[in-house]
PDB file of C-alpha atoms in Angstrom:
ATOM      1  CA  UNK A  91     106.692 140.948  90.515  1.00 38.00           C
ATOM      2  CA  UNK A  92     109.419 138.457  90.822  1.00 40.00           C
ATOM      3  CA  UNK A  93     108.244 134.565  91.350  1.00 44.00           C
ATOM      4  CA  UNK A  94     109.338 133.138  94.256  1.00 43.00           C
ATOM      5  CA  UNK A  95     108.561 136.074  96.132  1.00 44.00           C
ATOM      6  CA  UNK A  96     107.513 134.922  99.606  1.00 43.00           C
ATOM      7  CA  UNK A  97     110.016 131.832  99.908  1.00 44.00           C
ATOM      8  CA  UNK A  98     112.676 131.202 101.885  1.00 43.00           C
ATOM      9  CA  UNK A  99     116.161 132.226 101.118  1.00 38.00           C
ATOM     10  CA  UNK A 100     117.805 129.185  99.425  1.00 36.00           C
ATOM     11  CA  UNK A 101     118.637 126.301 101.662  1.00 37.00           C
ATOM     12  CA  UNK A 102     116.141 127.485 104.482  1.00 38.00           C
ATOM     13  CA  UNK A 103     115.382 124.724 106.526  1.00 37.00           C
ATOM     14  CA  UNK A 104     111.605 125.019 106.411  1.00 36.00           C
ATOM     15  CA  UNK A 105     110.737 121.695 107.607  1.00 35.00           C
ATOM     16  CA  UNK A 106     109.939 122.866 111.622  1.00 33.00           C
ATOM     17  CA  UNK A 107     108.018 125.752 111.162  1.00 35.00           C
ATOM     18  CA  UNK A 108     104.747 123.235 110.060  1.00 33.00           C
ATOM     19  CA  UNK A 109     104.714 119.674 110.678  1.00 37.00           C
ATOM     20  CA  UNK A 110     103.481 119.133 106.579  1.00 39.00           C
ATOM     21  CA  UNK A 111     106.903 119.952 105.546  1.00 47.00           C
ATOM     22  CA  UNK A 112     108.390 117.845 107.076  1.00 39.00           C
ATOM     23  CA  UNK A 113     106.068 114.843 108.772  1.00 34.00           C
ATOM     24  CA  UNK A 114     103.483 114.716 105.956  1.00 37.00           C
ATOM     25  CA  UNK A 115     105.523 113.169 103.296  1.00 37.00           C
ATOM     26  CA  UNK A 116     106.019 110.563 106.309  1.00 45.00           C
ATOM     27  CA  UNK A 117     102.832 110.177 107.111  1.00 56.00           C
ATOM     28  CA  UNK A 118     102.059 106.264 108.065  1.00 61.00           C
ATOM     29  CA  UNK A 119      99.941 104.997 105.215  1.00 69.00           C
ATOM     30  CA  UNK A 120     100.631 107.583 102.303  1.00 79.00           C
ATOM     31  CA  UNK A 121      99.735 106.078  99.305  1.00 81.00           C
ATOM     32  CA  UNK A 122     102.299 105.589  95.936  1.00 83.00           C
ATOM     33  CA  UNK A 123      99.238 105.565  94.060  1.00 91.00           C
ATOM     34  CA  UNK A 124      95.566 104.910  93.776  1.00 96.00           C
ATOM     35  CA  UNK A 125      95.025 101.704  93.534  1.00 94.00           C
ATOM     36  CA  UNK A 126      92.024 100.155  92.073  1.00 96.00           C
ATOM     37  CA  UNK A 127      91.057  96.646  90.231  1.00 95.00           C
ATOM     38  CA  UNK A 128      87.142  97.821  88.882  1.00 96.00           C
ATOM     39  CA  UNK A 129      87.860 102.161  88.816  1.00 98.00           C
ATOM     40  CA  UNK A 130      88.388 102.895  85.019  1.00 98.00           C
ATOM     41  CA  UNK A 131      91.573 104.769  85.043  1.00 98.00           C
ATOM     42  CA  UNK A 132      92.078 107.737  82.612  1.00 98.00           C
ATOM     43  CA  UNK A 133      94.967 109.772  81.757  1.00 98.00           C
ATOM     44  CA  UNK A 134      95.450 113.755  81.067  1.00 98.00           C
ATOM     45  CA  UNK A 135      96.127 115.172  77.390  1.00 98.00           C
ATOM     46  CA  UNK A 136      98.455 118.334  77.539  1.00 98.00           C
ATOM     47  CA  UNK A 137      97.072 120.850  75.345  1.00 98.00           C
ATOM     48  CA  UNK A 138      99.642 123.799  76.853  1.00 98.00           C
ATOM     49  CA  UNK A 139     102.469 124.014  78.914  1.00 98.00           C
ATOM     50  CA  UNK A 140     102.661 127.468  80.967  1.00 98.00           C
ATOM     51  CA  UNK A 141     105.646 128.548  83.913  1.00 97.00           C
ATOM     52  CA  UNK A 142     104.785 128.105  87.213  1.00 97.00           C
ATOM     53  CA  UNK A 143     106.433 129.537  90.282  1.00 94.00           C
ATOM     54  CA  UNK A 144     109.017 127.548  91.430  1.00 93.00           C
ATOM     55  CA  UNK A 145     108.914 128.417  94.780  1.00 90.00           C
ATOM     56  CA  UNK A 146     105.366 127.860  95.430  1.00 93.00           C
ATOM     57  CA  UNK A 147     104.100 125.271  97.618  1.00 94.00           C
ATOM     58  CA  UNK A 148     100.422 125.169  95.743  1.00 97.00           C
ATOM     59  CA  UNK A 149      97.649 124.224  98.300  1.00 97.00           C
ATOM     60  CA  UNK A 150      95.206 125.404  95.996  1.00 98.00           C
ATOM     61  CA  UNK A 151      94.040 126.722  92.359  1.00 98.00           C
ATOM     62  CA  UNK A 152      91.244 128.257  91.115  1.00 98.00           C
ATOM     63  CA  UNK A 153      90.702 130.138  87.608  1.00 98.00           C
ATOM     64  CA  UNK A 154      88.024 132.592  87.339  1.00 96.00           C
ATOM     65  CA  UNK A 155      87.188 134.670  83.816  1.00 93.00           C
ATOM     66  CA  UNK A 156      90.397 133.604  82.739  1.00 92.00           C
ATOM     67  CA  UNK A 157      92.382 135.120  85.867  1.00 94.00           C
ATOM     68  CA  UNK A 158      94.031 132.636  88.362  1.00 98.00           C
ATOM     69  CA  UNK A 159      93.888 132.443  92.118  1.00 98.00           C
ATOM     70  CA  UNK A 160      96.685 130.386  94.080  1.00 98.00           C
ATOM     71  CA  UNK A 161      97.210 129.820  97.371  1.00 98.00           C
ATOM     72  CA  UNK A 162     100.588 128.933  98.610  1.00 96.00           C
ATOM     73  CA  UNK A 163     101.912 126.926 101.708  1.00 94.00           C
ATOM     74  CA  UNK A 164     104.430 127.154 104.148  1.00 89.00           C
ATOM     75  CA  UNK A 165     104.131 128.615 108.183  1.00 85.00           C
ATOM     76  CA  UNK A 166     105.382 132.289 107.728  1.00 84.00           C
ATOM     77  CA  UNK A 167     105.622 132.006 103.710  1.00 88.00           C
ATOM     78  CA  UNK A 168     101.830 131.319 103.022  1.00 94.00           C
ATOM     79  CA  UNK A 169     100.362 133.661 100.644  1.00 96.00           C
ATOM     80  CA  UNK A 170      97.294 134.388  98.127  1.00 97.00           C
ATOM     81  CA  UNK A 171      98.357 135.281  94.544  1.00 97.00           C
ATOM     82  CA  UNK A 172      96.818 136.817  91.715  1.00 97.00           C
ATOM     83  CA  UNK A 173      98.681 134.781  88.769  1.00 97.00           C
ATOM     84  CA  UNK A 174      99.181 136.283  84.837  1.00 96.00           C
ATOM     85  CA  UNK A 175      98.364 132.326  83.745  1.00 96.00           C
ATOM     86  CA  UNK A 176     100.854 132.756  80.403  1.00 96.00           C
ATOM     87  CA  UNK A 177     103.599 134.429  81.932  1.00 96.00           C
ATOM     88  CA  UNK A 178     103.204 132.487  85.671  1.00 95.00           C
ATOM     89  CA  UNK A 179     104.055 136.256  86.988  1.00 95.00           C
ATOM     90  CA  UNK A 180     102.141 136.922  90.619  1.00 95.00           C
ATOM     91  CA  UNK A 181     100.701 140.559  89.721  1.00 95.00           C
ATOM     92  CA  UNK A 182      99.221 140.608  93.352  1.00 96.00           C
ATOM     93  CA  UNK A 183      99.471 139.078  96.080  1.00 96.00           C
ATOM     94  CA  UNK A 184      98.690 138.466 100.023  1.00 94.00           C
ATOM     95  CA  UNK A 185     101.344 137.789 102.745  1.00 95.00           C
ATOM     96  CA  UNK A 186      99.338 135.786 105.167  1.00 95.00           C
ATOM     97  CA  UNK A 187     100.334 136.020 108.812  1.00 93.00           C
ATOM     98  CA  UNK A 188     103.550 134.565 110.533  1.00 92.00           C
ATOM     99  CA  UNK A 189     100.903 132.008 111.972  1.00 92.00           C
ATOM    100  CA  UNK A 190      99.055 130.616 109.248  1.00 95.00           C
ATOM    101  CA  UNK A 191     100.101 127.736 106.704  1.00 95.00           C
ATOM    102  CA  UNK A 192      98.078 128.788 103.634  1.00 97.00           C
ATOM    103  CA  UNK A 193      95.625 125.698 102.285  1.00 98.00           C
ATOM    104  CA  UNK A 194      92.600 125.077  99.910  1.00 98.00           C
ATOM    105  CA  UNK A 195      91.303 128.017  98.100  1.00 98.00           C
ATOM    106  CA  UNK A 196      87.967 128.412  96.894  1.00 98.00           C
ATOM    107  CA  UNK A 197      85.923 131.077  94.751  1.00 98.00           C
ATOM    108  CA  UNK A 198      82.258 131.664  95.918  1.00 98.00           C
ATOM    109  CA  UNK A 199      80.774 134.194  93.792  1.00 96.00           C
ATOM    110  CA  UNK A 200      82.741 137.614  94.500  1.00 97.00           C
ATOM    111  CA  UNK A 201      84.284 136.371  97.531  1.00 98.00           C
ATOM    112  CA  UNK A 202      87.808 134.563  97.770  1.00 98.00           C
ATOM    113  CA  UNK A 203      88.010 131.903 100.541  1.00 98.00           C
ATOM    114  CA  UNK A 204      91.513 130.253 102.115  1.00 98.00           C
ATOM    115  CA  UNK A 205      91.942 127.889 104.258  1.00 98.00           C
ATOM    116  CA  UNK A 206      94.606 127.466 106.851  1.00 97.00           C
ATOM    117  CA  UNK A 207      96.085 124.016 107.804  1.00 96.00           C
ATOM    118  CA  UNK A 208      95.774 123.715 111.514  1.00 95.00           C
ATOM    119  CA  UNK A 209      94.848 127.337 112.542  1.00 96.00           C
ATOM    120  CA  UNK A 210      91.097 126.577 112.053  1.00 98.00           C
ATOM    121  CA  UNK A 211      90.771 129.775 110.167  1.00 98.00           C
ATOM    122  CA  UNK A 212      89.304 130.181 106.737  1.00 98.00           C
ATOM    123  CA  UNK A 213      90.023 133.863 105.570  1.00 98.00           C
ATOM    124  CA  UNK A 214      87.521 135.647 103.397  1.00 98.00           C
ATOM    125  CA  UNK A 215      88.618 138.145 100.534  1.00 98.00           C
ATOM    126  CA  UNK A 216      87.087 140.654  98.223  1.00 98.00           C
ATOM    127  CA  UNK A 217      87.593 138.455  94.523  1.00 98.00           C
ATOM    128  CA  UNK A 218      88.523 141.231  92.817  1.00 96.00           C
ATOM    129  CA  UNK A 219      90.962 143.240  95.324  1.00 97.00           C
ATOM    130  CA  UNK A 220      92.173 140.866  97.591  1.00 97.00           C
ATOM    131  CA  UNK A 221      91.138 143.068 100.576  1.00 97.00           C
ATOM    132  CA  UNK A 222      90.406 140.408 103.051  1.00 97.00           C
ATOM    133  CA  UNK A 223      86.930 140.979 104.459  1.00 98.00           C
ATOM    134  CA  UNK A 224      86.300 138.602 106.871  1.00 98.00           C
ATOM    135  CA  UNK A 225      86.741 134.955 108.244  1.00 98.00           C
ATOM    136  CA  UNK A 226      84.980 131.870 109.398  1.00 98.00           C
ATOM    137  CA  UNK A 227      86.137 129.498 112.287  1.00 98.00           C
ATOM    138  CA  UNK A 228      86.373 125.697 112.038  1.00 98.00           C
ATOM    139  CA  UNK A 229      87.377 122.225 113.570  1.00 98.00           C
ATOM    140  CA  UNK A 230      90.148 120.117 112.641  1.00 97.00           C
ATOM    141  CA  UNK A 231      92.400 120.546 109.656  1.00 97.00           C
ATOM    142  CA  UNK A 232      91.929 122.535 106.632  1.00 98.00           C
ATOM    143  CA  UNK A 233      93.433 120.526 103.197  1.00 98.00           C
ATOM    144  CA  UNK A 234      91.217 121.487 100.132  1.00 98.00           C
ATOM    145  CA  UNK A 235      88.195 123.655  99.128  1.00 98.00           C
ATOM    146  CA  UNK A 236      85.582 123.792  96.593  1.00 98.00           C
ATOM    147  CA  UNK A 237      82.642 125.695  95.996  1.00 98.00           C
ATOM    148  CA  UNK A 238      79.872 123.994  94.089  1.00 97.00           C
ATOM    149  CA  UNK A 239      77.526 127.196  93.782  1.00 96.00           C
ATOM    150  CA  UNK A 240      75.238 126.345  96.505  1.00 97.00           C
ATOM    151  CA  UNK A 241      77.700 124.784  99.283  1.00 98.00           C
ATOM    152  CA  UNK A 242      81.510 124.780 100.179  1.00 98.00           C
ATOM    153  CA  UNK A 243      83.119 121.165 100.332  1.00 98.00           C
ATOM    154  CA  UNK A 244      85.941 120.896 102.279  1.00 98.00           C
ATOM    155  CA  UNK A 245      88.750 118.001 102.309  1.00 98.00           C
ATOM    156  CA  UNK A 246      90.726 117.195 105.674  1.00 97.00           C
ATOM    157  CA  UNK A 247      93.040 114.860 104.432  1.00 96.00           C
ATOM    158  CA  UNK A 248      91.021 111.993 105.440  1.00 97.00           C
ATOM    159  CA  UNK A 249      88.157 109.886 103.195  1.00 98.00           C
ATOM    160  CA  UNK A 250      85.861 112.518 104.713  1.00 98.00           C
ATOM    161  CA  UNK A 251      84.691 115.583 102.843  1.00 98.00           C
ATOM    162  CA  UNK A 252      82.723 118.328 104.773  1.00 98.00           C
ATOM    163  CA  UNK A 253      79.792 119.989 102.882  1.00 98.00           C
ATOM    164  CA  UNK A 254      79.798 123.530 104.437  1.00 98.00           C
ATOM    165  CA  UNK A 255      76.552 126.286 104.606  1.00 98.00           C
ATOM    166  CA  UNK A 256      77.732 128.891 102.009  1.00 98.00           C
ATOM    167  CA  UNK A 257      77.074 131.874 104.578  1.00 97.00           C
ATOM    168  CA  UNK A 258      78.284 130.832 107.997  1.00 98.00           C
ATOM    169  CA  UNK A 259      80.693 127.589 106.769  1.00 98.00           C
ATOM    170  CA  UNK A 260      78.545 125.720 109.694  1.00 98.00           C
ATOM    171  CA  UNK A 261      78.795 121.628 109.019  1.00 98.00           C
ATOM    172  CA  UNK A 262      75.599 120.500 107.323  1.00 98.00           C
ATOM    173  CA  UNK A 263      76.672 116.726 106.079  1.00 98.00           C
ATOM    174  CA  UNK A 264      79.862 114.577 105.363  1.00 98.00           C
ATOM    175  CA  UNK A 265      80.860 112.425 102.039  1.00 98.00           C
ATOM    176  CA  UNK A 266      82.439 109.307 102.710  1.00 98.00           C
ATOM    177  CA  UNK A 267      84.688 108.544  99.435  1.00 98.00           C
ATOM    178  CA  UNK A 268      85.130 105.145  98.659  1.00 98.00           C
ATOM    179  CA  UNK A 269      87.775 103.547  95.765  1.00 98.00           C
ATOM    180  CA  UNK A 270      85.901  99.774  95.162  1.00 97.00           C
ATOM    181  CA  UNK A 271      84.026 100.195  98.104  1.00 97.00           C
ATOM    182  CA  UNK A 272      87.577 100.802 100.217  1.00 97.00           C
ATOM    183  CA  UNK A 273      87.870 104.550 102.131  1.00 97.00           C
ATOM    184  CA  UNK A 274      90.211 106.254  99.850  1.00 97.00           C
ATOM    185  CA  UNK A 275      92.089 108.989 102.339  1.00 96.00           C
ATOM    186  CA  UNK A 276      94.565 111.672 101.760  1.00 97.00           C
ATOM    187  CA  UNK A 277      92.091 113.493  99.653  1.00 98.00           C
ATOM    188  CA  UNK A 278      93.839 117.269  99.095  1.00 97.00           C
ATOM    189  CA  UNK A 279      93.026 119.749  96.202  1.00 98.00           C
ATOM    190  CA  UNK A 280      89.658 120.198  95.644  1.00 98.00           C
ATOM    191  CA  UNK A 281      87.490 121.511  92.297  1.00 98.00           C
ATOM    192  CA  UNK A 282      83.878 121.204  92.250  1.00 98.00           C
ATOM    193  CA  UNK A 283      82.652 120.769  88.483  1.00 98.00           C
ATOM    194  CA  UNK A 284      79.135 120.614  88.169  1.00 97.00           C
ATOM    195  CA  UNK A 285      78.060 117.138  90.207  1.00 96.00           C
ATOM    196  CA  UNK A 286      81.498 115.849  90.231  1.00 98.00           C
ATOM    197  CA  UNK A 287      84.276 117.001  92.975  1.00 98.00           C
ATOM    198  CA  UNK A 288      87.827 116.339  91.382  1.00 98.00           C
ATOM    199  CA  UNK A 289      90.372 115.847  94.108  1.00 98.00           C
ATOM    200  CA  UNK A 290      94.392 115.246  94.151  1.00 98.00           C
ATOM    201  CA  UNK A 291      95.195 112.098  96.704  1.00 98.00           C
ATOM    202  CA  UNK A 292      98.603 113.463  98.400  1.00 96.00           C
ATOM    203  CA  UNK A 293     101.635 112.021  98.148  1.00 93.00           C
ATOM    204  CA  UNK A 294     100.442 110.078  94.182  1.00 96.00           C
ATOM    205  CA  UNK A 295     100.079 111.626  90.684  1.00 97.00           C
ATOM    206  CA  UNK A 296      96.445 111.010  90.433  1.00 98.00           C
ATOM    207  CA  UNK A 297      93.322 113.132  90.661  1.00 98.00           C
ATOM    208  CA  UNK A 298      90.191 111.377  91.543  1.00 98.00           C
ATOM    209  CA  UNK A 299      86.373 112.188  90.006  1.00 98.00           C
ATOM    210  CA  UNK A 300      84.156 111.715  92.859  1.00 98.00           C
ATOM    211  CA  UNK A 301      80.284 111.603  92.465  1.00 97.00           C
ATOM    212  CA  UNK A 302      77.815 113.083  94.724  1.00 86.00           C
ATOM    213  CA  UNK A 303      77.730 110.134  96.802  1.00 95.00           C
ATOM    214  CA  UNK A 304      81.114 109.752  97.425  1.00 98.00           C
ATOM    215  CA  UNK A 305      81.929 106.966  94.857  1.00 98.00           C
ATOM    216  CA  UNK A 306      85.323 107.940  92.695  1.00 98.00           C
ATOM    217  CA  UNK A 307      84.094 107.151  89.010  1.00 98.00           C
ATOM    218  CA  UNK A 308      87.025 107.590  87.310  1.00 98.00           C
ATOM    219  CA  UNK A 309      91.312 107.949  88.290  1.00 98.00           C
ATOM    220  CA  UNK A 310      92.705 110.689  86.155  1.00 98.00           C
ATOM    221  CA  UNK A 311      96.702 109.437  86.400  1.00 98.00           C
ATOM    222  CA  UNK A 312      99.442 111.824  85.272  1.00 97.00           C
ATOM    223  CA  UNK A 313     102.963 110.161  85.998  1.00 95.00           C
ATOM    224  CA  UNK A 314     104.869 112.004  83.143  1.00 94.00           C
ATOM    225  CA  UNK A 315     103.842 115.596  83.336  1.00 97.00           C
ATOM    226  CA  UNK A 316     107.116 116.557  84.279  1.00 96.00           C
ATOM    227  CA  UNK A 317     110.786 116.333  82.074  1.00 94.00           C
ATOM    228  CA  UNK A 318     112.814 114.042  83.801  1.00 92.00           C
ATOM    229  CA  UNK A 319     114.920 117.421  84.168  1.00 92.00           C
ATOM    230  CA  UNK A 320     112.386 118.961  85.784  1.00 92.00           C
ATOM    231  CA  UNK A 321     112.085 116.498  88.229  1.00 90.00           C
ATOM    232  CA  UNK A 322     115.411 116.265  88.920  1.00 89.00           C
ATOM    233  CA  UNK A 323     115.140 119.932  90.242  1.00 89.00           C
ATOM    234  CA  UNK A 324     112.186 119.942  92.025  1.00 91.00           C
ATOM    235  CA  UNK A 325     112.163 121.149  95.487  1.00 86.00           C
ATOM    236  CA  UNK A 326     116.127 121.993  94.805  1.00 84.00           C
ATOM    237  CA  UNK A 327     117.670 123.722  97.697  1.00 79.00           C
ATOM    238  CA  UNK A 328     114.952 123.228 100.034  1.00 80.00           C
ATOM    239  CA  UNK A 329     115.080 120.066 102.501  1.00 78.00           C
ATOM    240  CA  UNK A 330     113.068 117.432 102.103  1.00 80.00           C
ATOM    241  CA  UNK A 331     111.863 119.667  98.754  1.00 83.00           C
ATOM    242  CA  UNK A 332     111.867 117.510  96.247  1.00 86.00           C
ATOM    243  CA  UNK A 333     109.894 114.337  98.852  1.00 85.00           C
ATOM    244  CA  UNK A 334     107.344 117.312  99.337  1.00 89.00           C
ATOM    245  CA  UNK A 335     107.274 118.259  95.295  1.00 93.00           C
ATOM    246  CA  UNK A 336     104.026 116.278  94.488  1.00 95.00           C
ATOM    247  CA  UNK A 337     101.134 116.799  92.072  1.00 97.00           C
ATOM    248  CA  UNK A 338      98.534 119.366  94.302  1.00 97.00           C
ATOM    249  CA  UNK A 339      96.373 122.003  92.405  1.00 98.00           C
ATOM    250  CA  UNK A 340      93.298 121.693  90.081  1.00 98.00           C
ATOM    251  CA  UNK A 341      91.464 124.258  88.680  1.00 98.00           C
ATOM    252  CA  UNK A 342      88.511 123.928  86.000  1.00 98.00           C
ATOM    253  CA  UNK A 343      88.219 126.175  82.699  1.00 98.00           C
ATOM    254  CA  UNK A 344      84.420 126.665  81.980  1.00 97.00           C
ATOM    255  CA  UNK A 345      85.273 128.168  78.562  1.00 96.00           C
ATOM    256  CA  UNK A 346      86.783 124.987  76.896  1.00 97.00           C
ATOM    257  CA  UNK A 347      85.934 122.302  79.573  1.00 97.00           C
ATOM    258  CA  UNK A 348      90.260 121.548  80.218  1.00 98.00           C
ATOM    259  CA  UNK A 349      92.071 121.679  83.519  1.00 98.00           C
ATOM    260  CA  UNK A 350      95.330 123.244  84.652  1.00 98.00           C
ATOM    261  CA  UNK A 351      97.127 121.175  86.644  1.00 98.00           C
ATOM    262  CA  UNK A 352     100.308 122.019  88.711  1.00 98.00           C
ATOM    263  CA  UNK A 353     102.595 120.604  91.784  1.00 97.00           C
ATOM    264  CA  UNK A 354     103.910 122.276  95.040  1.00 95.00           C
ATOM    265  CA  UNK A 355     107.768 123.906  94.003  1.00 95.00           C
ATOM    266  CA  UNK A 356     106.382 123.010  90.270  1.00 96.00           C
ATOM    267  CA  UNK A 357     108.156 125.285  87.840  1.00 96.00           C
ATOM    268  CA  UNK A 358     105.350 124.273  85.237  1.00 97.00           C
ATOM    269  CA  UNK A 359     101.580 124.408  85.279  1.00 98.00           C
ATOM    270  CA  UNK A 360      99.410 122.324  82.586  1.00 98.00           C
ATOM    271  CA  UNK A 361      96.224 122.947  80.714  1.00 98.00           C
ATOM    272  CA  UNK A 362      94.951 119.179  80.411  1.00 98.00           C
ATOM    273  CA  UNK A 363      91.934 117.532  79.150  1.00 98.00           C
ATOM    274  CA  UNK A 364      91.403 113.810  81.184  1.00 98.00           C
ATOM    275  CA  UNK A 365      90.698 111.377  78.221  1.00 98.00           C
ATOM    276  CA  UNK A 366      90.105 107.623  78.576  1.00 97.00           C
ATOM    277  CA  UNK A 367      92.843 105.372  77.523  1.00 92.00           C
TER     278      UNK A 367
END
């Protein structure tokens, strides 16, 4: 299957059929970068490099017995993709509706669950077939999802993450996240790693680790993933692309303990490890 399957044609104008494409990267208060004075800041070590579709606006990654999940953004263009991880080749994949704007994705045990940005629709998928098997309702907008093995946590794109009942996604608490004390918004991506939720802050090239209580422990930056030739292409052809071509997507490997890491219109993903400096 070809990458870049469910994007526009080449200098689409994208930007009015969702409001992220074109308003988010305008957003008043979008941070540069996490900024902290006390937070020890860490950096990721590449360990491999693999393609990455192109053409994919990533809302959200997860990897499970060495297969990866991806869900994709854009109203009319969203989809849910079965990735080969070494080749970055979609072997199946889900063309959400004309309505939705594909978010957060989240694997809780042999169900797949998406969220939508402002539809208030999570989607619920067989893991193994895709065949979409149900959905749950909610308030407000979707960003990122994790599943910890006992609840979902859900990012709005706010300070405020939503721990969600694993059966019926009902509200049972909130997380405030705090950076030195300070509300540290924009949280995205999600990936729930034992205790620890790792999340990408929009619009910077940091991933935060955020404890049970909402405290971030640690900054993960990564300002230099990319070639300068890659970046020079990112988001080519599409308006506003390469504003909108920022780090979003972390998934966790439970056989070696690394992280792939990728962007939205990326054409690389990353297998990392997050070492101190």
């Amino acid at each position: 299957m070809l990458l870049g399957w469910t994007f526009p044609a080449l200098g689409q104008d994208i930007t009015g059929s969702k409001q992220i494409l074109d308003g988010v990267a305008r957003l008043d208060g979008v941070p540069a970068a996490v900024t902290s004075t006390a937070t020890p800041r860490w950096h990721a070590e590449v360990m491999a490099i693999y393609p990455h579709d192109m053409w994919a606006f990533s809302e959200g990654l997860e990897l499970h017995n060495g297969e990866l999940y991806e869900s994709t953004g854009g109203q009319g263009y969203s989809s849910l993709r079965r990735v080969h991880l070494a080749t970055g080749l979609v072997t199946q994949a889900i063309h959400m509706g004309a309505q939705d704007f594909g978010e957060g994705l989240a694997i809780a045990d042999d169900r797949l669950v998406q969220l939508t940005y402002k539809q208030q629709v999570a989607y619920v998928y067989d893991r193994d077939t895709l065949k979409p098997i149900g959905q749950y309702k909610y308030t407000g907008e979707g960003w990122g999802l994790c599943f910890d093995s006992q609840h979902f946590i859900m990012s709005n794109g706010t300070n405020e993450l939503t721990v969600r009942d694993p059966v019926t996604f009902a509200v049972l608490s909130t997380i405030a996240v705090t950076v030195d004390g300070q509300p540290q918004k924009f949280l995205n991506e999600l990936e729930c790693v034992g205790d620890l939720i790792y999340a990408n802050v929009y619009g910077t090239s940091s991933i935060v680790e955020i404890g049970r209580y909402g405290v971030v422990s640690k900054i993960i930056d990564m300002p230099d993933l990319l070639t300068k030739q890659d970046g020079a292409c990112l988001g080519m052809g599409i308006p506003h692309g390469h504003d909108l071509a920022v780090l979003n997507g972390v998934a966790y490997d439970t056989s070696d303990g690394s992280f792939l890491v990728t962007g939205k219109l990326w054409p690389k993903m990353f297998r990392v490890k997050f070492v101190p400096p």
